[in-house]
Short mmCIF file of C-alpha atoms in Angstrom, two decimals:
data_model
loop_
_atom_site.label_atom_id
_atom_site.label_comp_id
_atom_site.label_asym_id
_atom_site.label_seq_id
_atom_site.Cartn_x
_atom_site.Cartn_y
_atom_site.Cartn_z
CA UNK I 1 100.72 84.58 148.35
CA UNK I 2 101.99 86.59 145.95
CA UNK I 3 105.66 86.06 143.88
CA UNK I 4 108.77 87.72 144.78
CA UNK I 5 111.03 88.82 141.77
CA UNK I 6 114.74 89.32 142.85
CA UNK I 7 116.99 91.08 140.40
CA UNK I 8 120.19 91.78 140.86
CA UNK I 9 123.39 93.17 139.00
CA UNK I 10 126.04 95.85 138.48
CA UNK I 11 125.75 99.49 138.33
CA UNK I 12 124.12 100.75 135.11
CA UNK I 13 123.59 97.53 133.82
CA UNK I 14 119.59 97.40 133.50
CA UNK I 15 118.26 96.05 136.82
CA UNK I 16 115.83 98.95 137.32
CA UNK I 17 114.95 98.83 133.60
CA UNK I 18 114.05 95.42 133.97
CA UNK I 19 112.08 95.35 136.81
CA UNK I 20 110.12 98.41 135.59
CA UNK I 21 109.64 96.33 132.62
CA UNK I 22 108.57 93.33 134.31
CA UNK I 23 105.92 95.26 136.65
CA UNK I 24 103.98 97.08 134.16
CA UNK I 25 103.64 94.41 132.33
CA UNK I 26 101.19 93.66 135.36
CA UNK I 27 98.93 96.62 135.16
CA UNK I 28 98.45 99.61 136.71
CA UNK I 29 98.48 101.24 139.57
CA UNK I 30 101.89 100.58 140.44
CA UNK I 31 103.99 101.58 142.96
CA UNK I 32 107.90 102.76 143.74
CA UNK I 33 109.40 102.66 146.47
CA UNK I 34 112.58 105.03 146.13
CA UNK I 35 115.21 104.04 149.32
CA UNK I 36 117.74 107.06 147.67
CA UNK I 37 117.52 110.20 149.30
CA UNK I 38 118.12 113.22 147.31
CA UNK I 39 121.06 114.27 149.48
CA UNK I 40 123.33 116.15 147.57
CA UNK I 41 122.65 117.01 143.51
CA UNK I 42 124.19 113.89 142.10
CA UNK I 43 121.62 111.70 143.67
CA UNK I 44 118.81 114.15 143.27
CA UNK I 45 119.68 114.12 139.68
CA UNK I 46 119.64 110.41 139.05
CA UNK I 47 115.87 110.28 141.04
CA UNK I 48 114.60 112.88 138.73
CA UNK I 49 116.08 111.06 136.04
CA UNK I 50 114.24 107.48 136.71
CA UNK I 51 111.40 109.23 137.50
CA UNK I 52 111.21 110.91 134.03
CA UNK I 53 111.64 107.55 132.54
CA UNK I 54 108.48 105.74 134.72
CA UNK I 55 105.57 106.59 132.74
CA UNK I 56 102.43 107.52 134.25
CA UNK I 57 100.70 104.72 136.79
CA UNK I 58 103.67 104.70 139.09
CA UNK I 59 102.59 105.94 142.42
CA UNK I 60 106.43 107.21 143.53
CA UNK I 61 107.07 106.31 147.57
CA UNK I 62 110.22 107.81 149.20
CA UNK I 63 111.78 105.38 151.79
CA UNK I 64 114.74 105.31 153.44
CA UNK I 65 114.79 103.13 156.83
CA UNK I 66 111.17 101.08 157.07
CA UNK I 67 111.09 99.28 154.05
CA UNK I 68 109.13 96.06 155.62
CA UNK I 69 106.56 98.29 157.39
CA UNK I 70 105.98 100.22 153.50
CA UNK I 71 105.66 97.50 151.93
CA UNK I 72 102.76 96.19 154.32
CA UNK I 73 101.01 98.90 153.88
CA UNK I 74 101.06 99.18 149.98
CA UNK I 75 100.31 95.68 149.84
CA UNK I 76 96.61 95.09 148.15
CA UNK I 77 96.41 98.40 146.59
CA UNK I 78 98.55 98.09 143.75
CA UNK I 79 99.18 95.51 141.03
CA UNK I 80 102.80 95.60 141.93
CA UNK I 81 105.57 97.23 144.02
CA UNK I 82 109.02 97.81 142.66
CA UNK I 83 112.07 98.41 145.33
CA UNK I 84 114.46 100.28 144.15
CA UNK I 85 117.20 99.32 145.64
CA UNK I 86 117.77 97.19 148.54
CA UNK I 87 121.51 98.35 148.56
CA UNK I 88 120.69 102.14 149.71
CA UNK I 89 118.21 100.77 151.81
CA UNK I 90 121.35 98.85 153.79
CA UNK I 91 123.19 101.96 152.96
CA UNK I 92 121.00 103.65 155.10
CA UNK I 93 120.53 101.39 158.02
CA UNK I 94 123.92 101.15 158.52
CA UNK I 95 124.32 104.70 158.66
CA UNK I 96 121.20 105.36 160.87
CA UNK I 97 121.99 101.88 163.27
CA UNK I 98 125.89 102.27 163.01
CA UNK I 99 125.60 98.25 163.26
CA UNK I 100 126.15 95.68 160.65
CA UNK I 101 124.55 92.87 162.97
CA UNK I 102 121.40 95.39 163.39
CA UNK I 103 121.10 95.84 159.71
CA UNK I 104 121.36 92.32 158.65
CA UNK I 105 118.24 91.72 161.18
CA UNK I 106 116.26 94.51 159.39
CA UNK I 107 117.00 92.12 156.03
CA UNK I 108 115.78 89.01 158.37
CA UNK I 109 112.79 90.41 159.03
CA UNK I 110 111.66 91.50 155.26
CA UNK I 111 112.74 88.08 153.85
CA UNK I 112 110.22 86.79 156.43
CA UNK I 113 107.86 89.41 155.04
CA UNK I 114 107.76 88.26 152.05
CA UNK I 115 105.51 85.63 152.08
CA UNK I 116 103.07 87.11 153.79
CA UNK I 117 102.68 90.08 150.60
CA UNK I 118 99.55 89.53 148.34
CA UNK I 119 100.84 92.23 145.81
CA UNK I 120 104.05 90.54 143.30
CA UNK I 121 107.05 92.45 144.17
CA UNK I 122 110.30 93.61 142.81
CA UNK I 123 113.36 94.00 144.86
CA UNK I 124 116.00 95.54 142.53
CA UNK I 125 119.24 94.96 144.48
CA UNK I 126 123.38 94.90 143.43
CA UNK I 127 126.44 93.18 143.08
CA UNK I 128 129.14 94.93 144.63
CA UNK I 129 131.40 91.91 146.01
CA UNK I 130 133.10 91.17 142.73
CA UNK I 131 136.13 93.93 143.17
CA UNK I 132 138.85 94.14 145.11
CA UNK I 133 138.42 94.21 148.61
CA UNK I 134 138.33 97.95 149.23
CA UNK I 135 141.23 99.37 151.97
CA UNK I 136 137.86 101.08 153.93
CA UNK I 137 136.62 99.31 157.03
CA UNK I 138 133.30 100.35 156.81
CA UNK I 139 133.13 99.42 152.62
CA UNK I 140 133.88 95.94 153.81
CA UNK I 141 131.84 95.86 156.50
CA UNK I 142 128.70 97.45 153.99
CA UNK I 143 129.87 94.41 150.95
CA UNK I 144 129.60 91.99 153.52
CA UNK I 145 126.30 93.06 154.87
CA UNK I 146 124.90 93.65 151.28
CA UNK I 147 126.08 89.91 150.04
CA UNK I 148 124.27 88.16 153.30
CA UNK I 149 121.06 90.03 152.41
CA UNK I 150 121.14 89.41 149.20
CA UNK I 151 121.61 85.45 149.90
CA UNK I 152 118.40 85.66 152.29
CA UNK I 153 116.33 87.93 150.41
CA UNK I 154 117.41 85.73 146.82
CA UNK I 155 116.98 82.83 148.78
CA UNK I 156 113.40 83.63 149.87
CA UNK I 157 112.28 85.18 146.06
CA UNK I 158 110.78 83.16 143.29
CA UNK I 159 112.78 84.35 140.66
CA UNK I 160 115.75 85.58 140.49
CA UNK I 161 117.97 87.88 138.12
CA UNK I 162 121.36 88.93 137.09
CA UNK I 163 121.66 91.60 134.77
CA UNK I 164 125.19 92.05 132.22
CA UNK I 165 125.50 94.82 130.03
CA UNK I 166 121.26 95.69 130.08
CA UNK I 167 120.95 91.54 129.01
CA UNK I 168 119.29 89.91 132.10
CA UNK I 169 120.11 85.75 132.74
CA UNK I 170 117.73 84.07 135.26
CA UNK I 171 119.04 82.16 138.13
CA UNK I 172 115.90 81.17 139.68
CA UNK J 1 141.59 60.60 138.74
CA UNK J 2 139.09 62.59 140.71
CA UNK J 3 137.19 65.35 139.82
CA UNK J 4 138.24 69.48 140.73
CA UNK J 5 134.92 71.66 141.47
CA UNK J 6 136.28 75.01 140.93
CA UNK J 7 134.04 77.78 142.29
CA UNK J 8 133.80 81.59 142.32
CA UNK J 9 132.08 84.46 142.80
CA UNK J 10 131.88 87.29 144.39
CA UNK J 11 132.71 88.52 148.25
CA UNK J 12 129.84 86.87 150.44
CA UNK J 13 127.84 85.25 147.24
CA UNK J 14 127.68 81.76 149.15
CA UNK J 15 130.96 80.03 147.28
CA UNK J 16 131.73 78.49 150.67
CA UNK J 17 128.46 77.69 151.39
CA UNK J 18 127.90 75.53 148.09
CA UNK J 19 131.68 74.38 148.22
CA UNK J 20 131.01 72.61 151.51
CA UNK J 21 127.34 71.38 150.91
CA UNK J 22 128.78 70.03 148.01
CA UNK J 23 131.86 68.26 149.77
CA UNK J 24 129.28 66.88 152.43
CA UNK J 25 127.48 65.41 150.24
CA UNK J 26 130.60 63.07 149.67
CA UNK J 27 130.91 61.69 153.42
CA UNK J 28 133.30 61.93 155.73
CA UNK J 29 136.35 62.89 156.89
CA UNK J 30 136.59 65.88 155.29
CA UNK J 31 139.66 68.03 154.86
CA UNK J 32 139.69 72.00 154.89
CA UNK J 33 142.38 73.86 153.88
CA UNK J 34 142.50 77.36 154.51
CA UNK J 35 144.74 79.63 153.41
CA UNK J 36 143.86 82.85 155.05
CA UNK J 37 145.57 83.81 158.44
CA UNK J 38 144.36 85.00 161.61
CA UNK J 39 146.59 88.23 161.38
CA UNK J 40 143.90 90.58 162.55
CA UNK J 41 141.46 90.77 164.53
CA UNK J 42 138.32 91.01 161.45
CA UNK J 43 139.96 87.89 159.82
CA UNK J 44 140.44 86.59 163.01
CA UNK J 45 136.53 86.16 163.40
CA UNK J 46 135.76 85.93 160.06
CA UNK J 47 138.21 82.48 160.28
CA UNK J 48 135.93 81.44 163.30
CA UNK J 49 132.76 81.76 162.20
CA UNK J 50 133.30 79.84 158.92
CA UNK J 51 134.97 77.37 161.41
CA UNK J 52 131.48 76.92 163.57
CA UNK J 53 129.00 76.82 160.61
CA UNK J 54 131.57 73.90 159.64
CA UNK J 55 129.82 70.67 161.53
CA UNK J 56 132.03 67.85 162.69
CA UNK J 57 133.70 65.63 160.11
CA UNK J 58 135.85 68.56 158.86
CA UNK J 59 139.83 68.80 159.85
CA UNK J 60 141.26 72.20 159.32
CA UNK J 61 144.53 72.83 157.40
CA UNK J 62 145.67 76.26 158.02
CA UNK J 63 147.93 76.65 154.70
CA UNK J 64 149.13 80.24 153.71
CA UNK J 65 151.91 79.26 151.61
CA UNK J 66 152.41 76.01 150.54
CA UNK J 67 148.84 74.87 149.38
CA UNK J 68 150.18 72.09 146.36
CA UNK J 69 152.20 70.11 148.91
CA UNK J 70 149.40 70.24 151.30
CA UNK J 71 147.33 68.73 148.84
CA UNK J 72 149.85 65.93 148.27
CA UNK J 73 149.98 65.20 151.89
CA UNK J 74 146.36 65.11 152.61
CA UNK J 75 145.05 63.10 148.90
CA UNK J 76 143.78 59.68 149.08
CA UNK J 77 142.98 60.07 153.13
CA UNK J 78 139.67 61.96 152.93
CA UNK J 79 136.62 62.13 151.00
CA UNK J 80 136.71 65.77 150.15
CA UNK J 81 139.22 68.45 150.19
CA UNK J 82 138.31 72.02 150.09
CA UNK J 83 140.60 74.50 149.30
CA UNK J 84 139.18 78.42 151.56
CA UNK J 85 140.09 80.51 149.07
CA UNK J 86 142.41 80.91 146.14
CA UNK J 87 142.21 84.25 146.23
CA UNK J 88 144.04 84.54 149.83
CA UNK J 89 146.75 82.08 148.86
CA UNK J 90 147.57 84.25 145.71
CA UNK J 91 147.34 87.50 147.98
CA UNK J 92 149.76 85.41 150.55
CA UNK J 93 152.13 84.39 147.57
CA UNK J 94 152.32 87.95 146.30
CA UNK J 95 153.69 89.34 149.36
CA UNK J 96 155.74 86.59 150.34
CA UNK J 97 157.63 86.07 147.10
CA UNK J 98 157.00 90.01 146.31
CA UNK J 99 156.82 88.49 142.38
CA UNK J 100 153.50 88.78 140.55
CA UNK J 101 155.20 85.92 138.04
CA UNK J 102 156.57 84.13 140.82
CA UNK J 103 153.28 83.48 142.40
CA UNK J 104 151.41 82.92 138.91
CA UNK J 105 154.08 79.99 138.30
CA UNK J 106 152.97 78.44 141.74
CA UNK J 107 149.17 78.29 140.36
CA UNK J 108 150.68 76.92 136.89
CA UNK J 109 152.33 74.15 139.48
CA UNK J 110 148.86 74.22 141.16
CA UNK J 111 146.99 73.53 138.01
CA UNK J 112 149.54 70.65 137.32
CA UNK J 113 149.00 69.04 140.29
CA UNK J 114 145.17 68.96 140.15
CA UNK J 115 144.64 65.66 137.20
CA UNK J 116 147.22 63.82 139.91
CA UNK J 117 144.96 63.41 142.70
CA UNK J 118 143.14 61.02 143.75
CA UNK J 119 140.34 62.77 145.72
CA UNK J 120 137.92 65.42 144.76
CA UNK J 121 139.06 68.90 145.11
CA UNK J 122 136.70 71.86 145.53
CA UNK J 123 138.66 74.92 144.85
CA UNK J 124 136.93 78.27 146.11
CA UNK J 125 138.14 81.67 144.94
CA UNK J 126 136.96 84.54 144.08
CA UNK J 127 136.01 87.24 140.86
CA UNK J 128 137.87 90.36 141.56
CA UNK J 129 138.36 92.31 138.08
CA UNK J 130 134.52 93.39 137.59
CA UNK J 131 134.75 96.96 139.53
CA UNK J 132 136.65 100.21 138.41
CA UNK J 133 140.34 99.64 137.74
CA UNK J 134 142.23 100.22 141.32
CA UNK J 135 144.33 103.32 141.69
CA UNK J 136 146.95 101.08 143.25
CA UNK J 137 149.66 99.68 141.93
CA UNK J 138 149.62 96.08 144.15
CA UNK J 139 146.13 95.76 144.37
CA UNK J 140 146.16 96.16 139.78
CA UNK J 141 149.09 93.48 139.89
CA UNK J 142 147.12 91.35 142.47
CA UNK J 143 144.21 91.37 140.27
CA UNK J 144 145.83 90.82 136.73
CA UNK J 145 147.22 87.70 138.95
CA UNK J 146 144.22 86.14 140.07
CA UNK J 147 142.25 86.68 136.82
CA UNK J 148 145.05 84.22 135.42
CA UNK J 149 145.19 81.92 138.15
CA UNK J 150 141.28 81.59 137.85
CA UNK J 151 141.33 80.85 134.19
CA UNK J 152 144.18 78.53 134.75
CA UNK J 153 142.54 76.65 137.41
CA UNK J 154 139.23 76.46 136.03
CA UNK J 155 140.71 75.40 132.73
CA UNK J 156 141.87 72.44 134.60
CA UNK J 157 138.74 72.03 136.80
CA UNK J 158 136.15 69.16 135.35
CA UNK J 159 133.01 71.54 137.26
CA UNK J 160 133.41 75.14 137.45
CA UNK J 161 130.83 77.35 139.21
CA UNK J 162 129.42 81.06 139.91
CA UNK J 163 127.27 82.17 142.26
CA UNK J 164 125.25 85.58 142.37
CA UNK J 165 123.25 86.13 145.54
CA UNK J 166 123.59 82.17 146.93
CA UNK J 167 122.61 81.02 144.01
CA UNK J 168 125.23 78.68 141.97
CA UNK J 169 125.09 78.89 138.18
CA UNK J 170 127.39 76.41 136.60
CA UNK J 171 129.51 77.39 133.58
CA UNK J 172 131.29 73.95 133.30
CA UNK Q 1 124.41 93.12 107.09
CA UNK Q 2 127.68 91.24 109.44
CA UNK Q 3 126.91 90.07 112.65
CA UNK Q 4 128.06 92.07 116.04
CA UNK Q 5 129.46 90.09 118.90
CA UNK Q 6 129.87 91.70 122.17
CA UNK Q 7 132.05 90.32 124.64
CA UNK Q 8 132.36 91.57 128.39
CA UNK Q 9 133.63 90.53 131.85
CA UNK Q 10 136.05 91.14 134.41
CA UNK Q 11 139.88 92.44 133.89
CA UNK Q 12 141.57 88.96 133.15
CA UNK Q 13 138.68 86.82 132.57
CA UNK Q 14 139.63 85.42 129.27
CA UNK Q 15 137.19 88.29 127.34
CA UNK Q 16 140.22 89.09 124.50
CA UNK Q 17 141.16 85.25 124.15
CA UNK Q 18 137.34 84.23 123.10
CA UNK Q 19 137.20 87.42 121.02
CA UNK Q 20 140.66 86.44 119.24
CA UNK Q 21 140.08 82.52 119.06
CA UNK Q 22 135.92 83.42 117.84
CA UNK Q 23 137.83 86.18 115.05
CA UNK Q 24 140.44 83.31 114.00
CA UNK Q 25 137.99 80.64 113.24
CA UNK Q 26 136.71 82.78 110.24
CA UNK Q 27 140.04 83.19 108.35
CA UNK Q 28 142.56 86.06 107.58
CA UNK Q 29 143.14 88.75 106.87
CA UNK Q 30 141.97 90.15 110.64
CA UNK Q 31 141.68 93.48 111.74
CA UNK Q 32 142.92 94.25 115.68
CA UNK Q 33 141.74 97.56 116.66
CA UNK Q 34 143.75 98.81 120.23
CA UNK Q 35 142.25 101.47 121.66
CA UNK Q 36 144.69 101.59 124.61
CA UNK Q 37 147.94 103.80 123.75
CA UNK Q 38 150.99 103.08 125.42
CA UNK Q 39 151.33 106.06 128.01
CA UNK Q 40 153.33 104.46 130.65
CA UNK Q 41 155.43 101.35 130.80
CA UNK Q 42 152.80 98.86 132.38
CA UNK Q 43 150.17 99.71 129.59
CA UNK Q 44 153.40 99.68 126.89
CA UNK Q 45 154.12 95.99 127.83
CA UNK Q 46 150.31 94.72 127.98
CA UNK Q 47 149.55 95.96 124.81
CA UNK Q 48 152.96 94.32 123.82
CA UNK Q 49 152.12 91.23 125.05
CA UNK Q 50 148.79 91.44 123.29
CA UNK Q 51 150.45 91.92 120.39
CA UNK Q 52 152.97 89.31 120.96
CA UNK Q 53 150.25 86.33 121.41
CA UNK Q 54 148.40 87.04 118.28
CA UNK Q 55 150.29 84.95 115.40
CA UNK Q 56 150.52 86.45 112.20
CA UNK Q 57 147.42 87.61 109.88
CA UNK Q 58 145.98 90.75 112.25
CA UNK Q 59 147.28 94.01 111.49
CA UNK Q 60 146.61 96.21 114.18
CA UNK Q 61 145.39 99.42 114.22
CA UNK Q 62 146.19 101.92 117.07
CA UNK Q 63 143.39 104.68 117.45
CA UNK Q 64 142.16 105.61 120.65
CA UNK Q 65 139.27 108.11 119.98
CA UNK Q 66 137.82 107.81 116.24
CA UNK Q 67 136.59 104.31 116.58
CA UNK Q 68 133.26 104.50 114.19
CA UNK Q 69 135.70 106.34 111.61
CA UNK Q 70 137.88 103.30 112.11
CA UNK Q 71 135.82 100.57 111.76
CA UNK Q 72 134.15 102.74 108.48
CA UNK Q 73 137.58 102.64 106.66
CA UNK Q 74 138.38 99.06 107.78
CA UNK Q 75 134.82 97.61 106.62
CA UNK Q 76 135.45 95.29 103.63
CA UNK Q 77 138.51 94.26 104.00
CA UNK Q 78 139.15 91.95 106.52
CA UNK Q 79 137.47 88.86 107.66
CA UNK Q 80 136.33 89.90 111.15
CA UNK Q 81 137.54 93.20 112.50
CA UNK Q 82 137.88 92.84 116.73
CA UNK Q 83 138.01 95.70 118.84
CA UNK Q 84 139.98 95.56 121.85
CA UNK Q 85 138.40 97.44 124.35
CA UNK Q 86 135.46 100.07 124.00
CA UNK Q 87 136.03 100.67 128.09
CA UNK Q 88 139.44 102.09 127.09
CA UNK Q 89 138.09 104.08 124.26
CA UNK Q 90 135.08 105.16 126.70
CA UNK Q 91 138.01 106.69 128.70
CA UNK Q 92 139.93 107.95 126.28
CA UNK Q 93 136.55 110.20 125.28
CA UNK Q 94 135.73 111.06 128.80
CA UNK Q 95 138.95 113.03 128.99
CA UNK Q 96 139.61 114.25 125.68
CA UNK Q 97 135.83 115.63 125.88
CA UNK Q 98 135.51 116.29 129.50
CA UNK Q 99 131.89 115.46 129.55
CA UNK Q 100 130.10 112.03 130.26
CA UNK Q 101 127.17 113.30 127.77
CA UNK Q 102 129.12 114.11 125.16
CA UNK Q 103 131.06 110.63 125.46
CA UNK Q 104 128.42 108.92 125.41
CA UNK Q 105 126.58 110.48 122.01
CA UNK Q 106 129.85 109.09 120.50
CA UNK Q 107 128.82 105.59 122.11
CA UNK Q 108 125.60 105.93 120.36
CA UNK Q 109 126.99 106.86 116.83
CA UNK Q 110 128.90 103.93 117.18
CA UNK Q 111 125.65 101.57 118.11
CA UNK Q 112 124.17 103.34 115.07
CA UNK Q 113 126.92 102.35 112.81
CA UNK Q 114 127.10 98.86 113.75
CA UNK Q 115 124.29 97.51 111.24
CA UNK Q 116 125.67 99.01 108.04
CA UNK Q 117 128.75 97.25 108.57
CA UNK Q 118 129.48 94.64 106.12
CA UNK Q 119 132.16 92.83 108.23
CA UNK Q 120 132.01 90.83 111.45
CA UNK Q 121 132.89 92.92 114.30
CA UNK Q 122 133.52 91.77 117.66
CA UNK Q 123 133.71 94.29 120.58
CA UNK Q 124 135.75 93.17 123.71
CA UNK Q 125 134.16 95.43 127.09
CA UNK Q 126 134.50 95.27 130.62
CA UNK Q 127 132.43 95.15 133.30
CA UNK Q 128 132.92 97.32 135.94
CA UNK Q 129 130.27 98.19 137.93
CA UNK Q 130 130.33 94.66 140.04
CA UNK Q 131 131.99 96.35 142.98
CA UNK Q 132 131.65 98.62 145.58
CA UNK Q 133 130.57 102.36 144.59
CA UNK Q 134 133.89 104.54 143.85
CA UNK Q 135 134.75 107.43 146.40
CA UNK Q 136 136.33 109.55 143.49
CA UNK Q 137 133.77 111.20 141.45
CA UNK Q 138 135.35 110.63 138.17
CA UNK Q 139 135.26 106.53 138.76
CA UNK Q 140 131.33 107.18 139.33
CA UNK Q 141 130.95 109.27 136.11
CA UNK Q 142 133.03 106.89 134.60
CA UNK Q 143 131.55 103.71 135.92
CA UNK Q 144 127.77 105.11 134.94
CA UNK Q 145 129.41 105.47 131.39
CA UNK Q 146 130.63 102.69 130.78
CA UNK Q 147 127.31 100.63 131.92
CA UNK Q 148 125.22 103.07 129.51
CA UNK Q 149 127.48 102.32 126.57
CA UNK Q 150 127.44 98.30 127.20
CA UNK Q 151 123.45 98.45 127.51
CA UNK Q 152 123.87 100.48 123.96
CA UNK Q 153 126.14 97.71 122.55
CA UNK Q 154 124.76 94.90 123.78
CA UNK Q 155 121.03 95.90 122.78
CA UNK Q 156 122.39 96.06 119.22
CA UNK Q 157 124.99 93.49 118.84
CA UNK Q 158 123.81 89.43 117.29
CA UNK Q 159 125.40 87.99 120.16
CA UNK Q 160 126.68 88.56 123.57
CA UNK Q 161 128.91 86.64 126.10
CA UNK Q 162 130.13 87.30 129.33
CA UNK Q 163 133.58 85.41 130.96
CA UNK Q 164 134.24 84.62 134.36
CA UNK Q 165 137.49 82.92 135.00
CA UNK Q 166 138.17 82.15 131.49
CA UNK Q 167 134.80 80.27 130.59
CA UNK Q 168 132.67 82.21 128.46
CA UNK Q 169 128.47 82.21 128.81
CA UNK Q 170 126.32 83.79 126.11
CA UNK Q 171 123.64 85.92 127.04
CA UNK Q 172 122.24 86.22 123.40
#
């Protein structure tokens, strides 16, 4: 059973630095699994740009929806996987399954994945409860979602991170 | 004197959660106070299901308004009182008194209160200034308000808490 | 070579009281920095208040763009020089330059700058990328700025704290 490394924090504040940090300090290959889709240019610009910034030995995966069922098959083949981030992946399910409920049980089931993975793995993930509650329905509806699956899948990790201004502070 | 446990966090980090395992540990009866209403239908089931994950040994004090008295009344018969959240009695006092300083002088009579009583307090609100300035007027004032309330109350508090993800970090 | 302490958190969280109270332990004369210019009545009376809870021995300085000029001419001659905020000044740039890039570059000239200065500085920031992503594209550009510039800051400064609810925790 391999270890689970949960970091967390706000926008720009290091998280993905971090964890990219963290993995190659295992080795290579390694492998990224990208949830963002390059939907309009401001995304597609920020992939290019973290791409530019992984060195070589990053195999890149593009994921949107079936995170669990990537991550079981990368598993074994790489010295470790980096997730970046869980928070488009929910982004996306609750688009594609127009269901909180059915999104949180696509969390469920990859914090009971976990254990199971031989390769260590880093879930890069965010804070986004700690504004005001926005007027949007479906904004709450997505900071509630994304604050339950970060409890399970935080819960479930061996470590856990927070990330201030690029300075991370472990929790776990 | 008993001791105030003052927690916060943000939206769905697990501040009830560790407010009531917390007040559990303690024994029973229990008192819950909360402060939110049942004015729509999403707080409506929001109030419920924090209700059922609540076992027995809990009585609920629905309080918008007039949380210090309440806290009068109910000290010295339980073993535990938890206060669901701050943050709604502030928003509650801001659009009943229609005074930011109006409500900020009922957390200074708050904060008084707190060395008076004779059974531990848990206090759960919430972190609500770390996102982008709001464009609106109310929600800037609302926030200015509870930033002060929160350093007011956890001035007072003997144990003050955050929580990231579930997972507590204590500051005090 | 002075030491460089960086101080961030939410709006209201106590960030300019440690900066002041840290600034006032090492004597007088003191140096306030404001970056925020009083546009519109409620910025006119929080920089008044500001003002108004700072005893005697700061002189304040009012400059909204030129900050590393500033803190150039002021090095020297004061005890401890506090700046109060760089997410102000951040915005100040981003409109009087119209570019995140070039807003930035002056965000590195300052992190340059910070080790030849021969008097303690303290920096007061803000997090704000804790809540849920902003709708208006400015906030994002914005947001992504001012998370770049703390990671900057932060990398360079001695010492770093963050404040929730009034209680400070340092980071480094």
């Amino acid at each position: 059973m391999a270890r689970t490394i949960f970091i967390t924090g706000g926008a720009r504040s290091g998280k993905s630095t971090l964890a990219e940090t963290m993995a190659e300090s295992l080795g290579t290959p390694l492998c990224y699994v990208a949830t963002g889709e390059a939907g309009d240019p401001e995304m597609a610009a920020r992939i290019a740009a973290h791409r530019t910034r992984r060195g070589d030995g990053w195999l890149t995966i593009e994921e949107p929806l079936r995170l669990t069922r990537t991550l079981k098959n990368a598993d074994g083949r790489f010295q470790a996987i980096l997730v970046d981030c869980v928070t488009l992946w929910l982004t996306n399910l609750l688009l594609a399954l127009d269901s909180p409920d059915a999104a949180l049980a696509e969390a469920h089931a990859l914090a009971r994945t976990l254990p199971e993975l031989n390769t260590p793995l880093f879930l890069v993930s965010n804070e986004v409860g700690m504004g005001i509650v926005p007027d949007n329905p479906l904004a709450r509806a997505f900071r509630d979602l994304a604050g339950k699956a970060n409890q399970l899948l935080a819960e479930t990790a061996d470590e856990v991170y927070v990330t201030f201004s690029g300075i991370p502070l472990r929790l776990k």
